[in-house]
mmCIF file with all atom_site columns, C-alpha atoms in Angstrom:
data_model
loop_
_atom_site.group_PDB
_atom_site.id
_atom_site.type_symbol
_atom_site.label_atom_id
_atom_site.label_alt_id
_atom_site.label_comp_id
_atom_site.label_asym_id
_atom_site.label_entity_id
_atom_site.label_seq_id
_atom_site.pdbx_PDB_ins_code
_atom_site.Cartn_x
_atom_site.Cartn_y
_atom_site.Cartn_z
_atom_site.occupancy
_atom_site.B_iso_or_equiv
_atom_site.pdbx_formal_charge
_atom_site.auth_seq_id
_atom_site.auth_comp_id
_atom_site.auth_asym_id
_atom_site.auth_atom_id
_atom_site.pdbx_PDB_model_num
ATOM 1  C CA . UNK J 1 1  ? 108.950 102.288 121.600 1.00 0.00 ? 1  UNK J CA 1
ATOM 2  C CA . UNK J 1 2  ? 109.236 98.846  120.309 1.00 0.00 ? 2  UNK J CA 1
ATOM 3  C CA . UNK J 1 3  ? 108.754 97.783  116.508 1.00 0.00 ? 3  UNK J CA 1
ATOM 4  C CA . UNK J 1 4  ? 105.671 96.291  115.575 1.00 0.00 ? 4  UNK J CA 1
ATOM 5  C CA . UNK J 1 5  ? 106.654 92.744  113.807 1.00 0.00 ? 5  UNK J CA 1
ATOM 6  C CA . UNK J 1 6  ? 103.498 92.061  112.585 1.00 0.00 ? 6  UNK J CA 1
ATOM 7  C CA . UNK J 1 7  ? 103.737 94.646  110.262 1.00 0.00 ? 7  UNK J CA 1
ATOM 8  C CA . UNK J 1 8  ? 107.354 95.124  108.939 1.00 0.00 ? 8  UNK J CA 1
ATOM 9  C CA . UNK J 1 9  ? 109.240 97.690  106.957 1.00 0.00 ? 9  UNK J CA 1
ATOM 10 C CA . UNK J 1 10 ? 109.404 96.360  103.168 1.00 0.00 ? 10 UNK J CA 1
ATOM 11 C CA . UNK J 1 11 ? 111.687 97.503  100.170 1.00 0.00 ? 11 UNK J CA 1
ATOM 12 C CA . UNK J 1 12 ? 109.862 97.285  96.815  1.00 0.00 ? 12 UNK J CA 1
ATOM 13 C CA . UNK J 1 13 ? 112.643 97.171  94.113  1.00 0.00 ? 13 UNK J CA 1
ATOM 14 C CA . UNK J 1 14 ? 111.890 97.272  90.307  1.00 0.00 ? 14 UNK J CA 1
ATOM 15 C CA . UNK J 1 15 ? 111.639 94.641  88.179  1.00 0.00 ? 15 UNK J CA 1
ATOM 16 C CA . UNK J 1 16 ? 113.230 96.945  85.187  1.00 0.00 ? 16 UNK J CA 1
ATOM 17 C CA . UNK J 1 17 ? 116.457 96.646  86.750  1.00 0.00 ? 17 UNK J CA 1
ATOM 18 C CA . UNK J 1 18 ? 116.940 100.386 87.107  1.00 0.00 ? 18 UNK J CA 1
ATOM 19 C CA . UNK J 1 19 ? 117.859 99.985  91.147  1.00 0.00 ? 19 UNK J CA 1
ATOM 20 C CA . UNK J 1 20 ? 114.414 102.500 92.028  1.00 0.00 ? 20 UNK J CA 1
ATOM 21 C CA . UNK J 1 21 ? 113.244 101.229 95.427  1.00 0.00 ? 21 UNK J CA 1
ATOM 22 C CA . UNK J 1 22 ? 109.889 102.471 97.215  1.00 0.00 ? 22 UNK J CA 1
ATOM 23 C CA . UNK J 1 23 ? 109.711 101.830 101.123 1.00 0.00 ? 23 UNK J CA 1
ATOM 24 C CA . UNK J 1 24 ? 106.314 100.731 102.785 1.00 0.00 ? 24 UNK J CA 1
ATOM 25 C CA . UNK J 1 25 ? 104.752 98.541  105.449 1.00 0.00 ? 25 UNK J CA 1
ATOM 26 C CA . UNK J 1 26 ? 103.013 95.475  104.849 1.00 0.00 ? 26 UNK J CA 1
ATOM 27 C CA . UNK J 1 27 ? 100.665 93.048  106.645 1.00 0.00 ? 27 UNK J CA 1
ATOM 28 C CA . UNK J 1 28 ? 102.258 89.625  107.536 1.00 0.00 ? 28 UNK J CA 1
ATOM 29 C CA . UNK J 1 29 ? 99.465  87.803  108.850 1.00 0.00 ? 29 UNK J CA 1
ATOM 30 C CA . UNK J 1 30 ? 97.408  88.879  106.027 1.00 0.00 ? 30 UNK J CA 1
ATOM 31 C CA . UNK J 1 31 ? 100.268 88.629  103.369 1.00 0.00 ? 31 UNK J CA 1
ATOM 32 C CA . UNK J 1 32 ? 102.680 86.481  104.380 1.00 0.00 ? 32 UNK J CA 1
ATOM 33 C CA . UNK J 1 33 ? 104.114 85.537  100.899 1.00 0.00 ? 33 UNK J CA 1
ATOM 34 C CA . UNK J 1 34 ? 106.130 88.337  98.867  1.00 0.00 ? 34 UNK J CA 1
ATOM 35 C CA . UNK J 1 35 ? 104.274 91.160  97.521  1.00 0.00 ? 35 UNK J CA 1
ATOM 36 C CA . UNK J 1 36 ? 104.541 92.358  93.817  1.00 0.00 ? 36 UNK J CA 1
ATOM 37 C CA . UNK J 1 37 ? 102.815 95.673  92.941  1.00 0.00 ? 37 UNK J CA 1
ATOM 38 C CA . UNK J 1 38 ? 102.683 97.793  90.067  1.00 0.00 ? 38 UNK J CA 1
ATOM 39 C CA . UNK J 1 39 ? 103.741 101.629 90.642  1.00 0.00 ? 39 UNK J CA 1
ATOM 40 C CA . UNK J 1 40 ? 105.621 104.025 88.968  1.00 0.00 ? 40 UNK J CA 1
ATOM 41 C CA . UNK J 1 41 ? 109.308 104.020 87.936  1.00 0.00 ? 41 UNK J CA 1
ATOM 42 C CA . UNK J 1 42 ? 110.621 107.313 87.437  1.00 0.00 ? 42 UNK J CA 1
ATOM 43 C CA . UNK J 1 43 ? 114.078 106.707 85.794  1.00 0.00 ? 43 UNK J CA 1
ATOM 44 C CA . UNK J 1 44 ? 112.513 104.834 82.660  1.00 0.00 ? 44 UNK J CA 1
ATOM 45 C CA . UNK J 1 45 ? 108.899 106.680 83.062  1.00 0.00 ? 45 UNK J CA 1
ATOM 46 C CA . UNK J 1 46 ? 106.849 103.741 82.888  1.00 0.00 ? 46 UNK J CA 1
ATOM 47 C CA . UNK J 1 47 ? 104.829 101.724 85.805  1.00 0.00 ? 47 UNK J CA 1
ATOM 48 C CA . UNK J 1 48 ? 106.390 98.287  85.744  1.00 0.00 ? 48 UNK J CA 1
ATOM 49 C CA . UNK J 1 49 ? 106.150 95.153  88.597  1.00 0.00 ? 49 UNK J CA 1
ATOM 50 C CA . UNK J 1 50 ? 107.736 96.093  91.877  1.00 0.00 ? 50 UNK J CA 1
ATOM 51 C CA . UNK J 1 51 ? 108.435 92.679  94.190  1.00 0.00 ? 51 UNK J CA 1
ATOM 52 C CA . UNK J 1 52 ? 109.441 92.706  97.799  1.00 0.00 ? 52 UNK J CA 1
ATOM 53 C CA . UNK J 1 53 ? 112.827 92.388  98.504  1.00 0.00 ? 53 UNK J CA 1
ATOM 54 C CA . UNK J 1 54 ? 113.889 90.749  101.808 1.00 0.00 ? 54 UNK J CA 1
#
């Protein structure tokens, strides 16, 4: 089975600097400029900015 492209693996890496990832899928006709969430970082216990890494 092929990979979709349209909607690509993503790494979502911490803003904190702590090196926690999160792995999802994302949208890149509807989204086609990084994505930033806020979520939960588990080695400093706090929800902090997440951007896509590439």
């Amino acid at each position: 089975m092929a990979r979709n492209e349209v909607r690509p693996v993503i790494k979502l890496r911490s803003t904190a600097g702590t090196g926690y990832t999160y792995v999802t899928r994302k949208s890149r006709r509807n989204t086609p400029d990084r994505l930033t969430l806020r979520k939960y970082d588990p080695t400093i216990r706090q929800h902090v900015l997440f951007r896509e890494e590439r």
